[in-house]
Amino acid sequence: MTNNYELYKVFYWAAKTGSLTKAAKNLYLTQPSVSHAIKQLEERFGIALFYRNSKGVTLTQEGAVLYSYIEQSQILISLAEEKMAALKNLDSGELRIGGSDSLFKHYLLPYLEDYHHNHPGIRLHLNHGTTPEIITFLKEGRIDLGVVRMPIHDSQLEVRESIKLQDCFVTGARYAELRGVVLSLDKLLQYPVILFSRNSRARMAITELFQNYGYTLKPEIEVGSVELLIEFARKGLGISYVTREFVAKELEEGSLFEIQLDVQLPPTHVGIMTMRNMPLSRAASSFIALVQ
C-alpha cells in the first residue's frame, strides 16, 4: 500500500476510531495491512504518529498536527462524493439555456415548468438573445445549450431539430378591409410593415425572401420584442411579421387576423444547439431528452 491517499485514509480512520482493528473494519482491510500503512507513514516522516497501548492507539503531538490537516481533506472528499452523487441524481447543479424571449415564453415554458417540478434542485439560468448572440454564448461556454431557429451552418455546433413554426403577417381592425384579401408582395409593401429590430433569424429570413422576389423590405416601424410586434398590430400601427404559433390566442379571439399572400412563406424549424464533441452535463442531457 504505497498510494499516499490510501496511507492517509488509514491514518485518518485509526486516529478517528483510536483502534487499528476498527480502522481495518471500516476500510475492509486486515489489521496487519493497517499496521503496515501506519508504519510506512511514520518511516516516511521519521516521527511517531501514535502511542500504542492495550486499549488501542492515541495520537502523538506530531500525529495530532497531521490529523488536523488530514481531517479537513477527508471532509472535503466526502462532500465532493456527495456532490457527485447529487449531480448524478439531478438533485443539484445548474442548467444554462440560451434563446429568444419569445421561444422561452411560447415554446420552452411548459418544458421548463416540468423540468423544475421534477428537478427542483437544479438552478435554471435563461440567457436571452438573437441567434448569433446565442451561438456566441455557447462558444464562450456561457450556456450549456441554445434553442434557436434553423438552419444553423457551423461545424463546431450540433443541432437537434425540434419543432416546426410558421411565420406570417398579421394586423388588427384598422386594416379590416384586408381580411380575406390575397395580397401580392408589392401590394403588402404599400402598408406600414412592422419588424423585429434586432438581427434575428426570422428578420433575416423574411428580408431574404423579399429579395428573392426582387423587393426590398424596409419596415416603417422596428420594435425590440415580439410582444410589441403583437401590440402594435393590434393598435393599428401597421402589419407585423410574427410567428403564427405565438399569436394563436389573438387570432382565435379576432383581435388580429392573418394577411393572406399570393406567395408561400416557408416554415422554419426550431433546433436545440450544443457544442459538437463536447460532453453534456446530466442536467442538459435530461432537458434535451424531455424536449425531444
PDB file of N, CA, C and O in Angstrom, residues 132-192:
ATOM      1  N   PRO A 132     -27.460  34.779 -33.514  1.00  0.00           N
ATOM      2  CA  PRO A 132     -25.996  34.988 -33.496  1.00  0.00           C
ATOM      3  C   PRO A 132     -25.453  35.181 -32.078  1.00  0.00           C
ATOM      4  O   PRO A 132     -24.356  34.700 -31.764  1.00  0.00           O
ATOM      5  N   GLU A 133     -26.214  35.856 -31.229  1.00  0.00           N
ATOM      6  CA  GLU A 133     -25.759  36.048 -29.847  1.00  0.00           C
ATOM      7  C   GLU A 133     -25.727  34.728 -29.088  1.00  0.00           C
ATOM      8  O   GLU A 133     -24.795  34.460 -28.319  1.00  0.00           O
ATOM      9  N   ILE A 134     -26.738  33.887 -29.310  1.00  0.00           N
ATOM     10  CA  ILE A 134     -26.800  32.591 -28.626  1.00  0.00           C
ATOM     11  C   ILE A 134     -25.636  31.712 -29.062  1.00  0.00           C
ATOM     12  O   ILE A 134     -25.037  30.991 -28.246  1.00  0.00           O
ATOM     13  N   ILE A 135     -25.282  31.756 -30.336  1.00  0.00           N
ATOM     14  CA  ILE A 135     -24.137  30.988 -30.826  1.00  0.00           C
ATOM     15  C   ILE A 135     -22.860  31.446 -30.119  1.00  0.00           C
ATOM     16  O   ILE A 135     -22.035  30.625 -29.687  1.00  0.00           O
ATOM     17  N   THR A 136     -22.706  32.748 -29.957  1.00  0.00           N
ATOM     18  CA  THR A 136     -21.543  33.288 -29.250  1.00  0.00           C
ATOM     19  C   THR A 136     -21.533  32.840 -27.796  1.00  0.00           C
ATOM     20  O   THR A 136     -20.490  32.428 -27.263  1.00  0.00           O
ATOM     21  N   PHE A 137     -22.701  32.901 -27.130  1.00  0.00           N
ATOM     22  CA  PHE A 137     -22.799  32.457 -25.732  1.00  0.00           C
ATOM     23  C   PHE A 137     -22.332  31.010 -25.602  1.00  0.00           C
ATOM     24  O   PHE A 137     -21.600  30.658 -24.669  1.00  0.00           O
ATOM     25  N   LEU A 138     -22.768  30.179 -26.549  1.00  0.00           N
ATOM     26  CA  LEU A 138     -22.450  28.749 -26.485  1.00  0.00           C
ATOM     27  C   LEU A 138     -20.951  28.524 -26.676  1.00  0.00           C
ATOM     28  O   LEU A 138     -20.326  27.761 -25.925  1.00  0.00           O
ATOM     29  N   LYS A 139     -20.361  29.203 -27.636  1.00  0.00           N
ATOM     30  CA  LYS A 139     -18.935  29.019 -27.917  1.00  0.00           C
ATOM     31  C   LYS A 139     -18.064  29.568 -26.792  1.00  0.00           C
ATOM     32  O   LYS A 139     -16.944  29.092 -26.592  1.00  0.00           O
ATOM     33  N   GLU A 140     -18.573  30.559 -26.076  1.00  0.00           N
ATOM     34  CA  GLU A 140     -17.825  31.124 -24.953  1.00  0.00           C
ATOM     35  C   GLU A 140     -18.034  30.338 -23.664  1.00  0.00           C
ATOM     36  O   GLU A 140     -17.456  30.668 -22.630  1.00  0.00           O
ATOM     37  N   GLY A 141     -18.877  29.306 -23.716  1.00  0.00           N
ATOM     38  CA  GLY A 141     -19.116  28.486 -22.539  1.00  0.00           C
ATOM     39  C   GLY A 141     -20.053  29.112 -21.530  1.00  0.00           C
ATOM     40  O   GLY A 141     -20.119  28.668 -20.379  1.00  0.00           O
ATOM     41  N   ARG A 142     -20.816  30.117 -21.946  1.00  0.00           N
ATOM     42  CA  ARG A 142     -21.720  30.803 -21.020  1.00  0.00           C
ATOM     43  C   ARG A 142     -23.063  30.089 -20.885  1.00  0.00           C
ATOM     44  O   ARG A 142     -23.832  30.368 -19.962  1.00  0.00           O
ATOM     45  N   ILE A 143     -23.376  29.184 -21.810  1.00  0.00           N
ATOM     46  CA  ILE A 143     -24.595  28.386 -21.740  1.00  0.00           C
ATOM     47  C   ILE A 143     -24.268  26.938 -22.078  1.00  0.00           C
ATOM     48  O   ILE A 143     -23.236  26.650 -22.689  1.00  0.00           O
ATOM     49  N   ASP A 144     -25.163  26.031 -21.668  1.00  0.00           N
ATOM     50  CA  ASP A 144     -24.994  24.610 -21.976  1.00  0.00           C
ATOM     51  C   ASP A 144     -25.632  24.251 -23.314  1.00  0.00           C
ATOM     52  O   ASP A 144     -25.158  23.353 -24.015  1.00  0.00           O
ATOM     53  N   LEU A 145     -26.708  24.929 -23.653  1.00  0.00           N
ATOM     54  CA  LEU A 145     -27.408  24.655 -24.905  1.00  0.00           C
ATOM     55  C   LEU A 145     -28.185  25.902 -25.324  1.00  0.00           C
ATOM     56  O   LEU A 145     -28.514  26.757 -24.503  1.00  0.00           O
ATOM     57  N   GLY A 146     -28.467  25.980 -26.619  1.00  0.00           N
ATOM     58  CA  GLY A 146     -29.253  27.086 -27.145  1.00  0.00           C
ATOM     59  C   GLY A 146     -30.454  26.568 -27.900  1.00  0.00           C
ATOM     60  O   GLY A 146     -30.376  25.522 -28.558  1.00  0.00           O
ATOM     61  N   VAL A 147     -31.560  27.291 -27.805  1.00  0.00           N
ATOM     62  CA  VAL A 147     -32.772  26.953 -28.553  1.00  0.00           C
ATOM     63  C   VAL A 147     -32.960  28.050 -29.597  1.00  0.00           C
ATOM     64  O   VAL A 147     -33.210  29.211 -29.250  1.00  0.00           O
ATOM     65  N   VAL A 148     -32.797  27.689 -30.856  1.00  0.00           N
ATOM     66  CA  VAL A 148     -32.710  28.687 -31.919  1.00  0.00           C
ATOM     67  C   VAL A 148     -33.477  28.243 -33.155  1.00  0.00           C
ATOM     68  O   VAL A 148     -33.822  27.071 -33.312  1.00  0.00           O
ATOM     69  N   ARG A 149     -33.702  29.205 -34.028  1.00  0.00           N
ATOM     70  CA  ARG A 149     -34.287  28.896 -35.330  1.00  0.00           C
ATOM     71  C   ARG A 149     -33.194  28.372 -36.262  1.00  0.00           C
ATOM     72  O   ARG A 149     -32.077  28.857 -36.249  1.00  0.00           O
ATOM     73  N   MET A 150     -33.576  27.410 -37.062  1.00  0.00           N
ATOM     74  CA  MET A 150     -32.661  26.837 -38.026  1.00  0.00           C
ATOM     75  C   MET A 150     -32.887  27.530 -39.379  1.00  0.00           C
ATOM     76  O   MET A 150     -33.874  28.219 -39.559  1.00  0.00           O
ATOM     77  N   PRO A 151     -31.980  27.357 -40.336  1.00  0.00           N
ATOM     78  CA  PRO A 151     -30.817  26.454 -40.297  1.00  0.00           C
ATOM     79  C   PRO A 151     -29.617  27.109 -39.607  1.00  0.00           C
ATOM     80  O   PRO A 151     -29.478  28.330 -39.589  1.00  0.00           O
ATOM     81  N   ILE A 152     -28.772  26.265 -39.059  1.00  0.00           N
ATOM     82  CA  ILE A 152     -27.505  26.683 -38.464  1.00  0.00           C
ATOM     83  C   ILE A 152     -26.397  25.948 -39.211  1.00  0.00           C
ATOM     84  O   ILE A 152     -26.389  24.716 -39.262  1.00  0.00           O
ATOM     85  N   HIS A 153     -25.487  26.698 -39.794  1.00  0.00           N
ATOM     86  CA  HIS A 153     -24.375  26.086 -40.529  1.00  0.00           C
ATOM     87  C   HIS A 153     -23.073  26.443 -39.812  1.00  0.00           C
ATOM     88  O   HIS A 153     -22.510  27.522 -40.010  1.00  0.00           O
ATOM     89  N   ASP A 154     -22.626  25.554 -38.977  1.00  0.00           N
ATOM     90  CA  ASP A 154     -21.404  25.782 -38.203  1.00  0.00           C
ATOM     91  C   ASP A 154     -20.853  24.424 -37.789  1.00  0.00           C
ATOM     92  O   ASP A 154     -21.519  23.684 -37.058  1.00  0.00           O
ATOM     93  N   SER A 155     -19.662  24.107 -38.233  1.00  0.00           N
ATOM     94  CA  SER A 155     -19.095  22.781 -37.977  1.00  0.00           C
ATOM     95  C   SER A 155     -18.807  22.537 -36.504  1.00  0.00           C
ATOM     96  O   SER A 155     -18.648  21.387 -36.085  1.00  0.00           O
ATOM     97  N   GLN A 156     -18.737  23.595 -35.704  1.00  0.00           N
ATOM     98  CA  GLN A 156     -18.469  23.446 -34.274  1.00  0.00           C
ATOM     99  C   GLN A 156     -19.724  23.085 -33.488  1.00  0.00           C
ATOM    100  O   GLN A 156     -19.627  22.707 -32.320  1.00  0.00           O
ATOM    101  N   LEU A 157     -20.881  23.207 -34.134  1.00  0.00           N
ATOM    102  CA  LEU A 157     -22.146  23.048 -33.426  1.00  0.00           C
ATOM    103  C   LEU A 157     -22.905  21.818 -33.891  1.00  0.00           C
ATOM    104  O   LEU A 157     -22.841  21.428 -35.056  1.00  0.00           O
ATOM    105  N   GLU A 158     -23.626  21.231 -32.965  1.00  0.00           N
ATOM    106  CA  GLU A 158     -24.546  20.140 -33.279  1.00  0.00           C
ATOM    107  C   GLU A 158     -25.961  20.633 -32.988  1.00  0.00           C
ATOM    108  O   GLU A 158     -26.210  21.187 -31.915  1.00  0.00           O
ATOM    109  N   VAL A 159     -26.862  20.460 -33.952  1.00  0.00           N
ATOM    110  CA  VAL A 159     -28.225  20.971 -33.799  1.00  0.00           C
ATOM    111  C   VAL A 159     -29.211  19.819 -33.950  1.00  0.00           C
ATOM    112  O   VAL A 159     -29.212  19.111 -34.961  1.00  0.00           O
ATOM    113  N   ARG A 160     -30.033  19.644 -32.935  1.00  0.00           N
ATOM    114  CA  ARG A 160     -31.085  18.617 -32.964  1.00  0.00           C
ATOM    115  C   ARG A 160     -32.398  19.299 -33.294  1.00  0.00           C
ATOM    116  O   ARG A 160     -32.853  20.172 -32.562  1.00  0.00           O
ATOM    117  N   GLU A 161     -33.013  18.880 -34.397  1.00  0.00           N
ATOM    118  CA  GLU A 161     -34.264  19.515 -34.814  1.00  0.00           C
ATOM    119  C   GLU A 161     -35.380  19.197 -33.820  1.00  0.00           C
ATOM    120  O   GLU A 161     -35.507  18.075 -33.344  1.00  0.00           O
ATOM    121  N   SER A 162     -36.200  20.201 -33.531  1.00  0.00           N
ATOM    122  CA  SER A 162     -37.260  20.019 -32.532  1.00  0.00           C
ATOM    123  C   SER A 162     -38.638  20.219 -33.151  1.00  0.00           C
ATOM    124  O   SER A 162     -39.259  19.283 -33.595  1.00  0.00           O
ATOM    125  N   ILE A 163     -39.115  21.459 -33.235  1.00  0.00           N
ATOM    126  CA  ILE A 163     -40.471  21.702 -33.741  1.00  0.00           C
ATOM    127  C   ILE A 163     -40.435  22.591 -34.981  1.00  0.00           C
ATOM    128  O   ILE A 163     -39.436  23.232 -35.277  1.00  0.00           O
ATOM    129  N   LYS A 164     -41.575  22.635 -35.690  1.00  0.00           N
ATOM    130  CA  LYS A 164     -41.722  23.485 -36.873  1.00  0.00           C
ATOM    131  C   LYS A 164     -42.618  24.666 -36.529  1.00  0.00           C
ATOM    132  O   LYS A 164     -43.634  24.517 -35.849  1.00  0.00           O
ATOM    133  N   LEU A 165     -42.232  25.851 -36.995  1.00  0.00           N
ATOM    134  CA  LEU A 165     -43.018  27.064 -36.785  1.00  0.00           C
ATOM    135  C   LEU A 165     -43.354  27.689 -38.138  1.00  0.00           C
ATOM    136  O   LEU A 165     -42.662  27.464 -39.126  1.00  0.00           O
ATOM    137  N   GLN A 166     -44.411  28.498 -38.139  1.00  0.00           N
ATOM    138  CA  GLN A 166     -44.804  29.194 -39.356  1.00  0.00           C
ATOM    139  C   GLN A 166     -44.938  30.684 -39.073  1.00  0.00           C
ATOM    140  O   GLN A 166     -45.729  31.092 -38.232  1.00  0.00           O
ATOM    141  N   ASP A 167     -44.138  31.481 -39.757  1.00  0.00           N
ATOM    142  CA  ASP A 167     -44.244  32.927 -39.625  1.00  0.00           C
ATOM    143  C   ASP A 167     -45.302  33.465 -40.577  1.00  0.00           C
ATOM    144  O   ASP A 167     -45.610  32.850 -41.609  1.00  0.00           O
ATOM    145  N   CYS A 168     -45.854  34.627 -40.226  1.00  0.00           N
ATOM    146  CA  CYS A 168     -46.905  35.214 -41.047  1.00  0.00           C
ATOM    147  C   CYS A 168     -47.013  36.707 -40.755  1.00  0.00           C
ATOM    148  O   CYS A 168     -46.421  37.216 -39.806  1.00  0.00           O
ATOM    149  N   PHE A 169     -47.775  37.414 -41.586  1.00  0.00           N
ATOM    150  CA  PHE A 169     -48.072  38.818 -41.354  1.00  0.00           C
ATOM    151  C   PHE A 169     -49.470  38.923 -40.740  1.00  0.00           C
ATOM    152  O   PHE A 169     -50.417  38.263 -41.201  1.00  0.00           O
ATOM    153  N   VAL A 170     -49.595  39.746 -39.714  1.00  0.00           N
ATOM    154  CA  VAL A 170     -50.890  39.923 -39.045  1.00  0.00           C
ATOM    155  C   VAL A 170     -51.153  41.410 -38.824  1.00  0.00           C
ATOM    156  O   VAL A 170     -50.219  42.223 -38.763  1.00  0.00           O
ATOM    157  N   THR A 171     -52.413  41.738 -38.687  1.00  0.00           N
ATOM    158  CA  THR A 171     -52.796  43.110 -38.376  1.00  0.00           C
ATOM    159  C   THR A 171     -54.124  43.110 -37.640  1.00  0.00           C
ATOM    160  O   THR A 171     -54.729  42.041 -37.413  1.00  0.00           O
ATOM    161  N   GLY A 172     -54.590  44.318 -37.290  1.00  0.00           N
ATOM    162  CA  GLY A 172     -55.807  44.438 -36.494  1.00  0.00           C
ATOM    163  C   GLY A 172     -56.938  45.116 -37.225  1.00  0.00           C
ATOM    164  O   GLY A 172     -56.928  45.252 -38.462  1.00  0.00           O
ATOM    165  N   ALA A 173     -57.919  45.576 -36.449  1.00  0.00           N
ATOM    166  CA  ALA A 173     -59.179  46.084 -37.002  1.00  0.00           C
ATOM    167  C   ALA A 173     -59.003  47.281 -37.916  1.00  0.00           C
ATOM    168  O   ALA A 173     -59.823  47.510 -38.813  1.00  0.00           O
ATOM    169  N   ARG A 174     -57.957  48.077 -37.728  1.00  0.00           N
ATOM    170  CA  ARG A 174     -57.788  49.279 -38.561  1.00  0.00           C
ATOM    171  C   ARG A 174     -57.674  48.931 -40.034  1.00  0.00           C
ATOM    172  O   ARG A 174     -58.050  49.714 -40.911  1.00  0.00           O
ATOM    173  N   TYR A 175     -57.145  47.754 -40.323  1.00  0.00           N
ATOM    174  CA  TYR A 175     -56.994  47.321 -41.711  1.00  0.00           C
ATOM    175  C   TYR A 175     -57.959  46.174 -42.033  1.00  0.00           C
ATOM    176  O   TYR A 175     -57.622  45.232 -42.736  1.00  0.00           O
ATOM    177  N   ALA A 176     -59.172  46.301 -41.514  1.00  0.00           N
ATOM    178  CA  ALA A 176     -60.179  45.239 -41.674  1.00  0.00           C
ATOM    179  C   ALA A 176     -60.485  44.957 -43.132  1.00  0.00           C
ATOM    180  O   ALA A 176     -60.906  43.839 -43.483  1.00  0.00           O
ATOM    181  N   GLU A 177     -60.268  45.956 -44.010  1.00  0.00           N
ATOM    182  CA  GLU A 177     -60.564  45.742 -45.435  1.00  0.00           C
ATOM    183  C   GLU A 177     -59.653  44.693 -46.065  1.00  0.00           C
ATOM    184  O   GLU A 177     -59.949  44.175 -47.156  1.00  0.00           O
ATOM    185  N   LEU A 178     -58.560  44.339 -45.357  1.00  0.00           N
ATOM    186  CA  LEU A 178     -57.634  43.346 -45.897  1.00  0.00           C
ATOM    187  C   LEU A 178     -57.994  41.917 -45.483  1.00  0.00           C
ATOM    188  O   LEU A 178     -57.378  40.964 -45.955  1.00  0.00           O
ATOM    189  N   ARG A 179     -58.979  41.789 -44.616  1.00  0.00           N
ATOM    190  CA  ARG A 179     -59.368  40.449 -44.160  1.00  0.00           C
ATOM    191  C   ARG A 179     -59.893  39.626 -45.337  1.00  0.00           C
ATOM    192  O   ARG A 179     -60.811  40.041 -46.043  1.00  0.00           O
ATOM    193  N   GLY A 180     -59.301  38.485 -45.565  1.00  0.00           N
ATOM    194  CA  GLY A 180     -59.738  37.595 -46.638  1.00  0.00           C
ATOM    195  C   GLY A 180     -59.232  37.973 -48.014  1.00  0.00           C
ATOM    196  O   GLY A 180     -59.518  37.287 -48.992  1.00  0.00           O
ATOM    197  N   VAL A 181     -58.487  39.066 -48.129  1.00  0.00           N
ATOM    198  CA  VAL A 181     -57.953  39.514 -49.409  1.00  0.00           C
ATOM    199  C   VAL A 181     -56.549  38.937 -49.604  1.00  0.00           C
ATOM    200  O   VAL A 181     -55.740  38.951 -48.681  1.00  0.00           O
ATOM    201  N   VAL A 182     -56.275  38.430 -50.795  1.00  0.00           N
ATOM    202  CA  VAL A 182     -54.955  37.901 -51.090  1.00  0.00           C
ATOM    203  C   VAL A 182     -54.091  39.029 -51.652  1.00  0.00           C
ATOM    204  O   VAL A 182     -54.432  39.630 -52.683  1.00  0.00           O
ATOM    205  N   LEU A 183     -52.987  39.322 -50.980  1.00  0.00           N
ATOM    206  CA  LEU A 183     -52.108  40.415 -51.373  1.00  0.00           C
ATOM    207  C   LEU A 183     -50.855  39.894 -52.061  1.00  0.00           C
ATOM    208  O   LEU A 183     -50.328  38.833 -51.697  1.00  0.00           O
ATOM    209  N   SER A 184     -50.378  40.653 -53.018  1.00  0.00           N
ATOM    210  CA  SER A 184     -49.051  40.399 -53.577  1.00  0.00           C
ATOM    211  C   SER A 184     -48.031  41.087 -52.676  1.00  0.00           C
ATOM    212  O   SER A 184     -48.383  41.926 -51.836  1.00  0.00           O
ATOM    213  N   LEU A 185     -46.769  40.749 -52.847  1.00  0.00           N
ATOM    214  CA  LEU A 185     -45.743  41.344 -52.004  1.00  0.00           C
ATOM    215  C   LEU A 185     -45.632  42.853 -52.228  1.00  0.00           C
ATOM    216  O   LEU A 185     -45.458  43.613 -51.264  1.00  0.00           O
ATOM    217  N   ASP A 186     -45.756  43.293 -53.487  1.00  0.00           N
ATOM    218  CA  ASP A 186     -45.663  44.733 -53.725  1.00  0.00           C
ATOM    219  C   ASP A 186     -46.859  45.470 -53.150  1.00  0.00           C
ATOM    220  O   ASP A 186     -46.733  46.606 -52.677  1.00  0.00           O
ATOM    221  N   LYS A 187     -48.024  44.831 -53.138  1.00  0.00           N
ATOM    222  CA  LYS A 187     -49.202  45.446 -52.517  1.00  0.00           C
ATOM    223  C   LYS A 187     -49.024  45.535 -50.994  1.00  0.00           C
ATOM    224  O   LYS A 187     -49.377  46.540 -50.371  1.00  0.00           O
ATOM    225  N   LEU A 188     -48.452  44.480 -50.403  1.00  0.00           N
ATOM    226  CA  LEU A 188     -48.196  44.482 -48.961  1.00  0.00           C
ATOM    227  C   LEU A 188     -47.283  45.643 -48.576  1.00  0.00           C
ATOM    228  O   LEU A 188     -47.486  46.296 -47.542  1.00  0.00           O
ATOM    229  N   LEU A 189     -46.290  45.918 -49.439  1.00  0.00           N
ATOM    230  CA  LEU A 189     -45.317  46.964 -49.128  1.00  0.00           C
ATOM    231  C   LEU A 189     -45.917  48.368 -49.180  1.00  0.00           C
ATOM    232  O   LEU A 189     -45.261  49.336 -48.799  1.00  0.00           O
ATOM    233  N   GLN A 190     -47.161  48.482 -49.644  1.00  0.00           N
ATOM    234  CA  GLN A 190     -47.837  49.787 -49.638  1.00  0.00           C
ATOM    235  C   GLN A 190     -48.383  50.128 -48.247  1.00  0.00           C
ATOM    236  O   GLN A 190     -48.836  51.253 -48.016  1.00  0.00           O
ATOM    237  N   TYR A 191     -48.322  49.152 -47.357  1.00  0.00           N
ATOM    238  CA  TYR A 191     -48.792  49.351 -45.981  1.00  0.00           C
ATOM    239  C   TYR A 191     -47.582  49.425 -45.048  1.00  0.00           C
ATOM    240  O   TYR A 191     -46.507  48.905 -45.373  1.00  0.00           O
ATOM    241  N   PRO A 192     -47.764  50.051 -43.881  1.00  0.00           N
ATOM    242  CA  PRO A 192     -46.650  50.095 -42.925  1.00  0.00           C
ATOM    243  C   PRO A 192     -46.346  48.708 -42.364  1.00  0.00           C
ATOM    244  O   PRO A 192     -47.224  48.063 -41.784  1.00  0.00           O
TER     245      PRO A 192
END
